[in-house]
Each structure stands twice: as structure tokens, then as C-alpha cells.
mmCIF file of C-alpha atoms in Angstrom:
data_model
loop_
_atom_site.group_PDB
_atom_site.id
_atom_site.type_symbol
_atom_site.label_atom_id
_atom_site.label_comp_id
_atom_site.label_asym_id
_atom_site.label_seq_id
_atom_site.Cartn_x
_atom_site.Cartn_y
_atom_site.Cartn_z
ATOM 1 C CA MET A 203 105.935 -19.133 176.443
ATOM 2 C CA ASN A 204 109.253 -17.932 174.883
ATOM 3 C CA ALA A 205 108.746 -19.622 171.455
ATOM 4 C CA THR A 206 105.877 -17.385 170.398
ATOM 5 C CA PRO A 207 107.765 -14.042 170.318
ATOM 6 C CA GLN A 208 110.898 -15.722 168.825
ATOM 7 C CA GLN A 209 109.110 -17.028 165.731
ATOM 8 C CA PRO A 210 108.047 -13.603 164.359
ATOM 9 C CA ARG A 211 111.577 -12.331 164.892
ATOM 10 C CA THR A 212 112.992 -15.255 162.843
ATOM 11 C CA ASP A 213 110.456 -14.776 160.059
ATOM 12 C CA ALA A 214 111.279 -11.078 159.913
ATOM 13 C CA ALA A 215 115.003 -11.884 159.700
ATOM 14 C CA VAL A 216 114.418 -14.333 156.826
ATOM 15 C CA ALA A 217 112.273 -11.788 154.989
ATOM 16 C CA GLU A 218 114.910 -9.098 155.473
ATOM 17 C CA ALA A 219 117.670 -11.458 154.250
ATOM 18 C CA ARG A 220 115.628 -12.306 151.157
ATOM 19 C CA ALA A 221 115.044 -8.623 150.439
ATOM 20 C CA ILE A 222 118.749 -7.812 150.762
ATOM 21 C CA ILE A 223 119.696 -10.746 148.502
ATOM 22 C CA GLU A 224 117.249 -9.605 145.829
ATOM 23 C CA LEU A 225 118.629 -6.076 145.928
ATOM 24 C CA CYS A 226 122.192 -7.403 145.702
ATOM 25 C CA ILE A 227 121.283 -9.595 142.722
ATOM 26 C CA GLN A 228 119.720 -6.598 140.969
ATOM 27 C CA GLY A 229 122.862 -4.569 141.593
ATOM 28 C CA SER A 230 125.049 -7.404 140.286
ATOM 29 C CA GLU A 231 122.938 -7.653 137.150
ATOM 30 C CA ALA A 232 123.187 -3.901 136.595
ATOM 31 C CA ASN A 233 126.979 -4.155 136.819
ATOM 32 C CA ASP A 234 127.326 -7.380 134.775
ATOM 33 C CA ARG A 235 128.784 -9.463 137.613
ATOM 34 C CA ASP A 236 127.725 -12.990 136.756
ATOM 35 C CA ASP A 237 130.022 -14.462 139.410
ATOM 36 C CA LEU A 238 128.236 -12.547 142.159
ATOM 37 C CA ILE A 239 124.851 -13.488 140.734
ATOM 38 C CA ARG A 240 125.711 -17.197 140.949
ATOM 39 C CA LYS A 241 126.867 -16.914 144.569
ATOM 40 C CA LEU A 242 123.873 -14.849 145.648
ATOM 41 C CA THR A 243 121.464 -17.213 143.879
ATOM 42 C CA THR A 244 123.004 -20.122 145.775
ATOM 43 C CA ALA A 245 122.567 -18.252 149.066
ATOM 44 C CA ARG A 246 118.946 -17.437 148.201
ATOM 45 C CA THR A 247 118.232 -21.110 147.441
ATOM 46 C CA ALA A 248 119.813 -22.228 150.727
ATOM 47 C CA LEU A 249 117.744 -19.646 152.622
ATOM 48 C CA ALA A 250 114.535 -20.856 150.958
ATOM 49 C CA ARG A 251 115.254 -24.507 151.795
ATOM 50 C CA HIS A 252 116.423 -24.023 155.388
ATOM 51 C CA PRO A 253 115.121 -20.720 156.798
ATOM 52 C CA GLY A 254 116.740 -20.151 160.169
ATOM 53 C CA PRO A 255 119.224 -18.003 162.052
ATOM 54 C CA ALA A 256 122.282 -19.802 160.654
ATOM 55 C CA THR A 257 121.260 -19.481 156.995
ATOM 56 C CA VAL A 258 120.226 -15.856 157.620
ATOM 57 C CA ARG A 259 123.721 -15.088 158.921
ATOM 58 C CA ASP A 260 125.340 -16.962 155.975
ATOM 59 C CA ALA A 261 123.167 -15.087 153.480
ATOM 60 C CA ALA A 262 123.980 -11.757 155.160
ATOM 61 C CA SER A 263 127.717 -12.540 155.032
ATOM 62 C CA GLU A 264 127.493 -13.437 151.350
ATOM 63 C CA CYS A 265 125.665 -10.194 150.651
ATOM 64 C CA ILE A 266 128.330 -8.192 152.512
ATOM 65 C CA ARG A 267 131.086 -9.787 150.393
ATOM 66 C CA ALA A 268 129.151 -9.178 147.172
ATOM 67 C CA LEU A 269 128.466 -5.559 148.120
ATOM 68 C CA GLU A 270 132.137 -5.007 148.917
ATOM 69 C CA SER A 271 133.068 -6.274 145.457
ATOM 70 C CA LEU A 272 130.467 -4.002 143.853
ATOM 71 C CA LYS A 273 131.823 -1.095 145.880
ATOM 72 C CA ILE A 274 135.292 -1.669 144.405
ATOM 73 C CA ASP A 275 133.828 -1.759 140.891
ATOM 74 C CA LEU A 276 131.911 1.463 141.449
ATOM 75 C CA ARG A 277 134.917 3.297 142.865
ATOM 76 C CA THR A 278 137.070 2.132 139.970
ATOM 77 C CA ARG A 279 134.461 3.335 137.510
ATOM 78 C CA ARG A 280 134.181 6.650 139.313
ATOM 79 C CA THR A 281 137.947 7.119 139.082
ATOM 80 C CA THR A 282 137.869 6.359 135.363
ATOM 81 C CA LEU A 283 135.000 8.757 134.690
ATOM 82 C CA ALA A 284 136.648 11.494 136.713
ATOM 83 C CA ASP A 285 139.841 11.337 134.591
ATOM 84 C CA PRO A 286 140.077 14.767 132.857
ATOM 85 C CA GLY A 287 141.809 13.346 129.769
ATOM 86 C CA ARG A 288 139.376 10.509 129.243
ATOM 87 C CA ALA A 289 136.961 12.444 127.042
ATOM 88 C CA ALA A 290 139.770 13.506 124.672
ATOM 89 C CA ARG A 291 141.076 9.944 124.427
ATOM 90 C CA LEU A 292 137.633 8.565 123.684
ATOM 91 C CA ARG A 293 137.019 11.182 120.996
ATOM 92 C CA ALA A 294 140.369 10.322 119.409
ATOM 93 C CA GLU A 295 139.480 6.627 119.559
ATOM 94 C CA LEU A 296 136.148 7.364 117.901
ATOM 95 C CA ASP A 297 137.875 9.304 115.099
ATOM 96 C CA ARG A 298 140.370 6.490 114.620
ATOM 97 C CA ALA A 299 137.618 3.852 114.472
ATOM 98 C CA ARG A 300 135.651 5.965 111.994
ATOM 99 C CA ASN A 301 138.721 6.435 109.772
ATOM 100 C CA HIS A 302 139.472 2.700 109.814
ATOM 101 C CA PHE A 303 135.890 1.912 108.877
ATOM 102 C CA GLU A 304 135.853 4.411 106.007
ATOM 103 C CA ASP A 305 139.224 3.155 104.742
ATOM 104 C CA PHE A 306 137.958 -0.405 104.790
ATOM 105 C CA GLN A 307 134.836 0.595 102.896
ATOM 106 C CA THR A 308 137.009 2.174 100.192
ATOM 107 C CA ARG A 309 139.259 -0.886 99.909
ATOM 108 C CA SER A 310 136.332 -3.308 99.940
ATOM 109 C CA ARG A 311 134.880 -1.637 96.845
ATOM 110 C CA GLU A 312 138.077 -2.289 94.863
ATOM 111 C CA TRP A 313 138.626 -6.003 95.462
ATOM 112 C CA PRO A 314 136.285 -7.273 92.669
ATOM 113 C CA GLN A 315 138.306 -5.346 90.094
ATOM 114 C CA LEU A 316 141.547 -6.672 91.580
ATOM 115 C CA LEU A 317 140.202 -10.227 91.391
ATOM 116 C CA GLY A 318 139.018 -9.870 87.781
ATOM 117 C CA GLU A 319 142.255 -8.315 86.551
ATOM 118 C CA GLY A 320 144.376 -10.891 88.365
ATOM 119 C CA PHE A 321 142.556 -13.846 86.826
ATOM 120 C CA SER A 322 142.472 -12.272 83.373
ATOM 121 C CA ALA A 323 146.256 -11.914 83.493
ATOM 122 C CA MET A 324 146.618 -15.446 84.845
ATOM 123 C CA SER A 325 144.485 -16.935 82.062
ATOM 124 C CA SER A 326 146.377 -14.985 79.403
ATOM 125 C CA ASP A 327 149.766 -16.061 80.754
ATOM 126 C CA ALA A 328 148.664 -19.695 80.993
ATOM 127 C CA GLU A 329 147.383 -19.735 77.389
ATOM 128 C CA PHE A 330 150.596 -18.115 76.166
ATOM 129 C CA ALA A 331 152.731 -20.599 78.097
ATOM 130 C CA LEU A 332 150.652 -23.479 76.687
ATOM 131 C CA ARG A 333 151.146 -22.426 73.071
ATOM 132 C CA THR A 334 154.822 -21.560 73.518
ATOM 133 C CA ARG A 335 155.622 -24.881 75.136
ATOM 134 C CA ALA A 336 153.619 -26.765 72.490
ATOM 135 C CA ARG A 337 155.712 -25.148 69.753
ATOM 136 C CA GLN A 338 158.891 -26.163 71.541
ATOM 137 C CA VAL A 339 157.661 -29.756 71.734
ATOM 138 C CA ILE A 340 156.782 -29.725 68.007
ATOM 139 C CA ALA A 341 160.230 -28.398 67.099
ATOM 140 C CA GLU A 342 162.042 -31.043 69.168
ATOM 141 C CA ALA A 343 159.757 -33.807 67.914
ATOM 142 C CA GLU A 344 160.258 -32.856 64.257
ATOM 143 C CA GLU A 345 164.023 -32.867 64.747
ATOM 144 C CA SER A 346 163.752 -36.374 66.159
ATOM 145 C CA ILE A 347 161.562 -37.463 63.234
ATOM 146 C CA GLU A 348 164.060 -36.086 60.689
ATOM 147 C CA ALA A 349 166.950 -37.848 62.420
ATOM 148 C CA ASN A 350 165.287 -41.278 62.612
ATOM 149 C CA ASP A 351 163.003 -43.594 60.724
ATOM 150 C CA PRO A 352 159.496 -43.279 62.239
ATOM 151 C CA LYS A 353 158.780 -46.880 61.309
ATOM 152 C CA LYS A 354 161.578 -48.198 63.522
ATOM 153 C CA ASN A 355 161.135 -46.056 66.655
ATOM 154 C CA SER A 356 157.436 -45.215 66.636
ATOM 155 C CA GLU A 357 156.737 -46.716 70.095
ATOM 156 C CA ALA A 358 159.717 -45.028 71.741
ATOM 157 C CA PHE A 359 158.821 -41.729 70.067
ATOM 158 C CA ASP A 360 155.181 -41.938 71.240
ATOM 159 C CA ALA A 361 156.282 -42.677 74.831
ATOM 160 C CA TRP A 362 158.738 -39.767 74.759
ATOM 161 C CA LEU A 363 156.107 -37.411 73.365
ATOM 162 C CA ARG A 364 153.522 -38.301 76.013
ATOM 163 C CA ARG A 365 156.052 -37.930 78.826
ATOM 164 C CA ARG A 366 157.088 -34.556 77.492
ATOM 165 C CA LEU A 367 153.492 -33.362 77.178
ATOM 166 C CA ALA A 368 152.784 -34.513 80.747
ATOM 167 C CA VAL A 369 155.738 -32.466 82.004
ATOM 168 C CA GLU A 370 154.564 -29.419 80.072
ATOM 169 C CA ALA A 371 151.008 -29.814 81.398
ATOM 170 C CA ASP A 372 152.309 -30.062 84.960
ATOM 171 C CA ASP A 373 154.340 -26.874 84.455
ATOM 172 C CA VAL A 374 151.240 -25.039 83.250
ATOM 173 C CA TYR A 375 149.317 -26.344 86.294
ATOM 174 C CA SER A 376 152.096 -25.040 88.535
ATOM 175 C CA LEU A 377 151.815 -21.665 86.818
ATOM 176 C CA LEU A 378 148.066 -21.577 87.485
ATOM 177 C CA LEU A 379 148.572 -22.493 91.157
ATOM 178 C CA GLU A 380 151.319 -19.918 91.664
ATOM 179 C CA ARG A 381 149.372 -17.116 89.994
ATOM 180 C CA SER A 382 146.125 -17.926 91.829
ATOM 181 C CA ARG A 383 147.981 -17.856 95.159
ATOM 182 C CA ARG A 384 149.463 -14.514 94.162
ATOM 183 C CA VAL A 385 145.968 -13.153 93.489
ATOM 184 C CA ALA A 386 144.809 -14.547 96.856
ATOM 185 C CA ALA A 387 147.721 -12.781 98.577
ATOM 186 C CA GLN A 388 146.791 -9.518 96.857
ATOM 187 C CA LEU A 389 143.206 -9.925 98.041
ATOM 188 C CA GLY A 390 144.355 -10.508 101.611
ATOM 189 C CA GLU A 391 146.547 -7.412 101.451
ATOM 190 C CA GLN A 392 143.719 -5.363 99.951
ATOM 191 C CA LEU A 393 141.251 -6.461 102.636
ATOM 192 C CA ASP A 394 143.802 -6.383 105.488
ATOM 193 C CA ALA A 395 143.049 -10.008 106.348
ATOM 194 C CA PRO A 396 144.725 -13.425 106.035
ATOM 195 C CA PRO A 397 144.722 -14.415 102.339
ATOM 196 C CA PRO A 398 142.275 -17.120 101.208
ATOM 197 C CA ARG A 399 143.954 -20.514 100.915
ATOM 198 C CA VAL A 400 144.400 -22.103 97.488
ATOM 199 C CA GLU A 401 145.329 -25.736 98.008
ATOM 200 C CA SER A 402 145.337 -27.092 94.446
ATOM 201 C CA VAL A 403 144.179 -26.517 90.880
ATOM 202 C CA PRO A 404 140.877 -28.292 89.990
ATOM 203 C CA VAL A 405 142.110 -30.005 86.818
ATOM 204 C CA THR A 406 142.704 -33.513 85.487
ATOM 205 C CA ALA A 407 146.078 -35.006 86.437
ATOM 206 C CA PRO A 408 148.691 -34.467 83.673
ATOM 207 C CA ASP A 409 149.441 -38.192 83.208
ATOM 208 C CA ARG A 410 145.760 -39.008 82.824
ATOM 209 C CA LEU A 411 145.166 -36.084 80.480
ATOM 210 C CA VAL A 412 148.029 -37.101 78.168
ATOM 211 C CA ALA A 413 147.152 -40.791 78.334
ATOM 212 C CA GLU A 414 143.669 -40.003 76.992
ATOM 213 C CA LEU A 415 145.054 -38.289 73.877
ATOM 214 C CA GLN A 416 144.438 -40.329 70.733
ATOM 215 C CA ALA A 417 147.084 -40.408 67.981
ATOM 216 C CA ARG A 418 145.247 -39.834 64.689
ATOM 217 C CA PRO A 419 147.138 -41.406 61.741
ATOM 218 C CA ALA A 420 147.716 -39.066 58.803
ATOM 219 C CA SER A 421 145.874 -39.868 55.571
ATOM 220 C CA SER A 422 148.615 -39.489 52.926
ATOM 221 C CA GLY A 423 147.032 -41.823 50.389
ATOM 222 C CA GLY A 424 149.071 -44.890 51.408
ATOM 223 C CA ASN A 425 151.933 -46.549 49.557
ATOM 224 C CA PRO A 426 151.657 -47.183 45.774
ATOM 225 C CA PRO A 427 150.972 -50.753 44.635
ATOM 226 C CA ALA A 428 153.874 -53.194 44.460
ATOM 227 C CA GLY A 429 153.584 -53.445 40.642
ATOM 228 C CA THR A 430 153.921 -49.708 40.291
ATOM 229 C CA ARG A 431 156.985 -49.698 42.505
ATOM 230 C CA MET A 432 158.539 -52.570 40.493
ATOM 231 C CA ILE A 433 157.926 -50.769 37.216
ATOM 232 C CA GLY A 434 159.531 -47.660 38.664
ATOM 233 C CA ILE A 435 162.678 -49.688 39.397
ATOM 234 C CA LEU A 436 162.744 -51.980 36.314
ATOM 235 C CA MET A 437 162.192 -49.274 33.746
ATOM 236 C CA PRO A 438 165.466 -47.457 34.536
ATOM 237 C CA THR A 439 167.242 -50.855 34.495
ATOM 238 C CA TYR A 440 165.793 -51.676 31.074
ATOM 239 C CA GLY A 441 166.716 -48.177 29.940
ATOM 240 C CA GLY A 442 170.342 -48.721 30.986
ATOM 241 C CA ILE A 443 170.571 -51.900 28.931
ATOM 242 C CA MET A 444 169.030 -50.325 25.878
ATOM 243 C CA MET A 445 171.241 -47.259 26.115
ATOM 244 C CA ALA A 446 174.365 -49.425 26.127
ATOM 245 C CA ILE A 447 173.245 -51.351 23.004
ATOM 246 C CA VAL A 448 171.782 -48.419 21.073
ATOM 247 C CA LEU A 449 174.684 -46.119 21.872
ATOM 248 C CA SER A 450 177.256 -48.617 20.540
ATOM 249 C CA ARG A 451 175.225 -49.090 17.339
ATOM 250 C CA PHE A 452 174.649 -45.366 16.909
ATOM 251 C CA LEU A 453 178.313 -44.525 17.243
ATOM 252 C CA GLY A 454 179.287 -47.363 14.965
ATOM 253 C CA LEU A 455 181.574 -48.903 17.524
ATOM 254 C CA ASN A 456 182.653 -52.389 16.666
ATOM 255 C CA MET A 457 182.877 -53.817 20.145
ATOM 256 C CA PRO A 458 182.781 -57.410 21.173
ATOM 257 C CA GLY A 459 179.534 -58.707 22.482
ATOM 258 C CA TRP A 460 180.831 -59.259 25.975
ATOM 259 C CA VAL A 461 181.917 -55.599 26.244
ATOM 260 C CA ILE A 462 178.464 -54.461 25.189
ATOM 261 C CA ALA A 463 176.971 -56.863 27.715
ATOM 262 C CA VAL A 464 179.196 -55.536 30.479
ATOM 263 C CA CYS A 465 178.262 -51.945 29.623
ATOM 264 C CA ALA A 466 174.593 -52.922 29.591
ATOM 265 C CA VAL A 467 174.881 -54.567 33.006
ATOM 266 C CA VAL A 468 176.719 -51.572 34.454
ATOM 267 C CA GLY A 469 174.163 -49.126 33.050
ATOM 268 C CA ALA A 470 171.282 -51.273 34.257
ATOM 269 C CA ALA A 471 172.807 -51.584 37.730
ATOM 270 C CA GLY A 472 173.516 -47.857 37.985
ATOM 271 C CA LEU A 473 170.120 -46.667 36.833
ATOM 272 C CA GLY A 474 168.259 -49.405 38.675
ATOM 273 C CA GLY A 475 170.184 -48.727 41.884
ATOM 274 C CA ALA A 476 169.489 -45.020 41.600
ATOM 275 C CA ALA A 477 165.785 -45.730 41.071
ATOM 276 C CA LEU A 478 165.719 -48.091 44.062
ATOM 277 C CA SER A 479 167.526 -45.574 46.268
ATOM 278 C CA GLY A 480 165.142 -42.834 45.172
ATOM 279 C CA GLU A 481 162.139 -45.037 45.950
ATOM 280 C CA ARG A 482 163.462 -45.749 49.433
ATOM 281 C CA LYS A 483 164.060 -42.040 50.021
ATOM 282 C CA ARG A 484 160.543 -41.210 48.882
ATOM 283 C CA ARG A 485 159.036 -43.829 51.188
ATOM 284 C CA LEU A 486 161.127 -42.533 54.151
ATOM 285 C CA ASP A 487 160.062 -38.949 53.412
ATOM 286 C CA ARG A 488 156.473 -40.115 53.200
ATOM 287 C CA ARG A 489 156.735 -41.809 56.613
ATOM 288 C CA ARG A 490 158.332 -38.733 58.104
ATOM 289 C CA GLY A 491 155.612 -36.541 56.649
ATOM 290 C CA ASP A 492 152.940 -38.844 58.058
ATOM 291 C CA ALA A 493 154.669 -38.819 61.456
ATOM 292 C CA LYS A 494 154.761 -35.009 61.464
ATOM 293 C CA SER A 495 151.085 -34.834 60.551
ATOM 294 C CA THR A 496 150.246 -37.274 63.334
ATOM 295 C CA LEU A 497 152.393 -35.235 65.723
ATOM 296 C CA ARG A 498 150.629 -31.979 64.881
ATOM 297 C CA GLY A 499 147.223 -33.602 65.181
ATOM 298 C CA MET A 500 148.125 -34.915 68.630
ATOM 299 C CA ILE A 501 149.486 -31.523 69.697
ATOM 300 C CA ASP A 502 146.302 -29.828 68.487
ATOM 301 C CA GLU A 503 144.217 -32.235 70.545
ATOM 302 C CA TYR A 504 146.497 -31.628 73.540
ATOM 303 C CA GLN A 505 146.158 -27.851 73.219
ATOM 304 C CA LEU A 506 142.391 -28.102 72.891
ATOM 305 C CA ALA A 507 142.108 -30.219 76.045
ATOM 306 C CA ARG A 508 144.551 -28.045 77.971
ATOM 307 C CA SER A 509 142.803 -24.808 76.947
ATOM 308 C CA LYS A 510 139.515 -26.141 78.303
ATOM 309 C CA GLN A 511 141.253 -27.235 81.503
ATOM 310 C CA ILE A 512 142.720 -23.752 81.926
ATOM 311 C CA ARG A 513 139.374 -22.038 81.398
ATOM 312 C CA ASP A 514 137.532 -24.393 83.755
ATOM 313 C CA ALA A 515 140.205 -24.133 86.433
ATOM 314 C CA THR A 516 140.287 -20.345 86.154
ATOM 315 C CA ARG A 517 136.527 -20.131 86.501
ATOM 316 C CA LEU A 518 136.424 -22.428 89.546
ATOM 317 C CA LEU A 519 139.371 -20.773 91.282
ATOM 318 C CA GLN A 520 137.933 -17.325 90.676
ATOM 319 C CA GLY A 521 134.580 -18.418 92.078
ATOM 320 C CA ASP A 522 136.203 -19.862 95.211
ATOM 321 C CA LEU A 523 138.253 -16.735 95.826
ATOM 322 C CA ARG A 524 135.205 -14.540 95.246
ATOM 323 C CA LYS A 525 133.253 -16.469 97.894
ATOM 324 C CA ALA A 526 136.174 -16.314 100.328
ATOM 325 C CA ALA A 527 136.657 -12.587 99.749
ATOM 326 C CA THR A 528 132.938 -11.922 100.222
ATOM 327 C CA THR A 529 133.017 -13.778 103.539
ATOM 328 C CA VAL A 530 136.077 -11.808 104.655
ATOM 329 C CA VAL A 531 134.455 -8.507 103.651
ATOM 330 C CA ASN A 532 131.267 -9.296 105.583
ATOM 331 C CA THR A 533 133.205 -10.423 108.658
ATOM 332 C CA ARG A 534 135.558 -7.451 108.640
ATOM 333 C CA ALA A 535 132.708 -5.026 108.031
ATOM 334 C CA SER A 536 130.887 -6.444 111.056
ATOM 335 C CA GLU A 537 134.046 -6.131 113.165
ATOM 336 C CA PHE A 538 134.643 -2.522 112.120
ATOM 337 C CA THR A 539 130.988 -1.702 112.738
ATOM 338 C CA ASP A 540 131.168 -3.168 116.245
ATOM 339 C CA GLN A 541 134.371 -1.236 116.957
ATOM 340 C CA LEU A 542 132.811 1.991 115.706
ATOM 341 C CA ASP A 543 129.657 1.437 117.755
ATOM 342 C CA ALA A 544 131.714 0.692 120.864
ATOM 343 C CA ALA A 545 133.841 3.805 120.339
ATOM 344 C CA ARG A 546 130.732 5.931 119.753
ATOM 345 C CA GLU A 547 129.081 4.536 122.884
ATOM 346 C CA ALA A 548 132.220 5.204 124.919
ATOM 347 C CA ALA A 549 132.339 8.774 123.610
ATOM 348 C CA ASP A 550 128.693 9.219 124.555
ATOM 349 C CA THR A 551 129.411 8.040 128.098
ATOM 350 C CA ALA A 552 132.201 10.595 128.327
ATOM 351 C CA ARG A 553 129.713 13.338 127.495
ATOM 352 C CA ASN A 554 127.375 12.023 130.215
ATOM 353 C CA ALA A 555 130.136 11.635 132.792
ATOM 354 C CA SER A 556 128.569 14.057 135.277
ATOM 355 C CA ALA A 557 125.277 12.162 135.337
ATOM 356 C CA ASP A 558 127.121 8.833 135.657
ATOM 357 C CA LEU A 559 129.199 10.169 138.541
ATOM 358 C CA SER A 560 126.025 11.223 140.301
ATOM 359 C CA ASP A 561 124.519 7.772 139.794
ATOM 360 C CA ILE A 562 127.692 6.136 141.128
ATOM 361 C CA SER A 563 127.531 8.277 144.252
ATOM 362 C CA ASP A 564 123.935 7.191 144.794
ATOM 363 C CA ASP A 565 124.905 3.554 144.257
ATOM 364 C CA LEU A 566 127.751 3.791 146.765
ATOM 365 C CA GLU A 567 125.282 5.135 149.330
ATOM 366 C CA SER A 568 122.929 2.256 148.535
ATOM 367 C CA VAL A 569 125.784 -0.243 148.931
ATOM 368 C CA ALA A 570 126.718 1.229 152.314
ATOM 369 C CA GLU A 571 123.084 1.109 153.441
ATOM 370 C CA LEU A 572 122.672 -2.522 152.341
ATOM 371 C CA GLN A 573 125.929 -3.501 154.065
ATOM 372 C CA ALA A 574 124.672 -1.905 157.270
ATOM 373 C CA ARG A 575 121.380 -3.806 157.021
ATOM 374 C CA ALA A 576 123.251 -7.062 156.417
ATOM 375 C CA ARG A 577 125.521 -6.461 159.426
ATOM 376 C CA ARG A 578 122.485 -5.758 161.615
ATOM 377 C CA LEU A 579 121.028 -9.072 160.468
ATOM 378 C CA ILE A 580 124.106 -10.780 161.822
ATOM 379 C CA ASP A 581 124.158 -8.829 165.097
ATOM 380 C CA SER A 582 120.459 -8.157 165.926
ATOM 381 C CA PRO A 583 116.896 -8.719 164.604
ATOM 382 C CA PRO A 584 115.844 -6.483 161.678
ATOM 383 C CA GLU A 585 113.448 -3.570 161.621
ATOM 384 C CA GLY A 586 111.501 -2.193 158.612
ATOM 385 C CA ARG A 587 113.634 -0.154 156.218
ATOM 386 C CA GLY A 588 113.279 1.327 152.720
ATOM 387 C CA GLU A 589 114.839 -0.315 149.641
ATOM 388 C CA ARG A 590 117.128 1.301 147.044
ATOM 389 C CA ILE A 591 118.330 -0.539 143.947
ATOM 390 C CA LEU A 592 121.793 0.008 142.413
ATOM 391 C CA LYS A 593 121.252 1.787 139.117
ATOM 392 C CA THR A 594 124.792 2.142 137.706
ATOM 393 C CA VAL A 595 125.540 -0.110 134.705
ATOM 394 C CA SER A 596 129.218 -0.651 133.960
#
């Protein structure tokens, strides 16, 4: 007999609890309170699975706690909106955000010119350093050639030359890396962002580059035939003998035969020795000339390879920095745009403060009404009441 009137009362309590939970969830969504939404959703699920007096009381308690938290948020927002200096601060913040955005737009239009000028200067300096260092190597190498016989120390000279060229190539690579990092730092300063990272120069390793250089022998016509060289030595010797004999006859000197023979031998030895010494000097000069020609040919090949390396590296580095700078510009522009939009929206809310304060007052009344309904659910069965949804969005 008593169960029949109790059942409608329980169903009405469950329906009222569900209605209050839904209104609380809507208010939490309007105020961006995800934590309250999760708790209220859990209470709604528990009420749907086990509808009864206990779950109704638990749901009502959860709603009271959520509404109390929303009440604190609304009062805090009302205090902020009622601040008389807030509108001036928001307008100043909007002006500051607008100035920053305009300044960034001005600086972002100048970075391509900065990048182009920086890499033009870097390429020019690298080419100048390459040619200057190559001339220094040629001067030192020619001094070494003049001081030694290229035939005797050709292997040691070639090893020294390749080591020296590798060192010079590495120095030019270091110059490229240092200048490209300087350009990257200038870009970062121009764009007010961390500079793009330049890890290395995309070139062939110096040792490998120098090892691939081919020494091209100079074509000086080769050495004269052995018969020609012998004639060049024997003719002065024969001339010395004949001069000793003819001169004694011409002057009418009556000298013993052995004296004439001695004079002939001395003349032959002197002229022949001079001819032999001259031939050796000519052959040494020829070897030195060939070594210098080979040296210059190798240096020309080195400069050609290094110039291409410099141009390729400059092009690749410039492309990488251009991509990095473009990414930075797009990212920073998006950030400044978001800041400007947020400042503009905040300034707009300051202009609508009176309407927002009115909405907050209405929401506080709705919160108080919902708390009263939830407390009545805990203390006594519900009766039909109207529903008001929180409309303030923080």
C-alpha cells in the first residue's frame, strides 16, 4: 500500500536530479570548466545506472560543489570587469600588440635583402681568400723548387703540396661556416627569433678533394738526344785541343811537343768541363721549369674545384637559411596575429563590460536557484520548477 505513492516521488527526484545536472553541465561548458564537466558527467552516468535516493543525493551534492566553484569564477570575473582601470590597460595592451605586429611586418620584409647581401659578401670573401692563399702556396712551392732538384725530391714535394692545399681548403671551409653562421645570427636578430642552426658546410672533405687532384706533367719537349748532348760536350773539348796547337803555330813558338800536349789537355779539360757544367745547369733549369709548370697546373685545377665547391656550398646554405627564415616568419606572424586578436577581443569585452556584468548577475541568481533546488533534493522530494541556463562565457 505504501510502495505505490513512494515510486512516483523517487522518479520525480531522479528526473529533477538529471535536470539539475544538465543545467550544471551547460553552465560548466559556458565557462570552460572541463574538470567540472568530467565530474558531472560521471554523476549523470551513475544516476542513469542506479536511479535511487542515494544516487540522487550524491548527484545533488556534486552539483552543489560544481555550482559553488562556478560561483567563485563568476564573482572573480565580475570583480575584474568592474575594475575602473581595466579598460585603459586593455586599450594600451591592444596598442602595444598592434605596434609589435606592425614592427614585425616591417622587419620581415627586409630579411631577404639581408640574406642576399650576406651571402654575396661571404662568396666574395671566400673567392678572394682562395686566390690569395693559392698565390702564397705557389710562392712557397717555387722557392722550394729553386732550392732543390725536383728530380730528387719529387715525392716529398708532392706530399707537402697536397698537405698544404688540404690545410688551405679547410681554412676556406671554416671561413664559409663562420660567415654563414654570422648571417644566420643576423637573420635571428632581424626576425627577433632564435637564429637558424648551421651545423656544417655541404662540401667535399679537404683531404679527399686534394687527393683527387691529378698532377699534369709539363710538355717541355723532353731532353735532347744523347748524341746531341755528347756533341755539345766534345766539340768544346776538340776546340780546346785545336786552339792549343794552332795558337802555338800561329805565334811561331818553338815549344816541345809535350808542352803543346799539356796545353791541349788543359784547354780541352777546361772547355769540356765548362760545357758539361753548362749542360747540367740547363737540364736542372729545365726540370725546375717543368716542376713549376706542373705546380701551376695543379693549383689551377685546385682553384677550379674549390671555386665550384664554394658556389655549391653557398647556394645550398642560402637555400637552407631561406627555408628556415620563411618558417620563422610564418610562425612569428601567426603568433603576433593571435596576440593582436586576443588583445582586440579583450578590448571589445571591456567596451561591453556593462552587458557582461548584467549577465554575470543573472548567472549568479541562476546558480543560487540551482543550489537551492539541489539542497531540496537532499532534504525533501522535488516539485516542478522553471529552468535557467548560465549564459556567461569566461
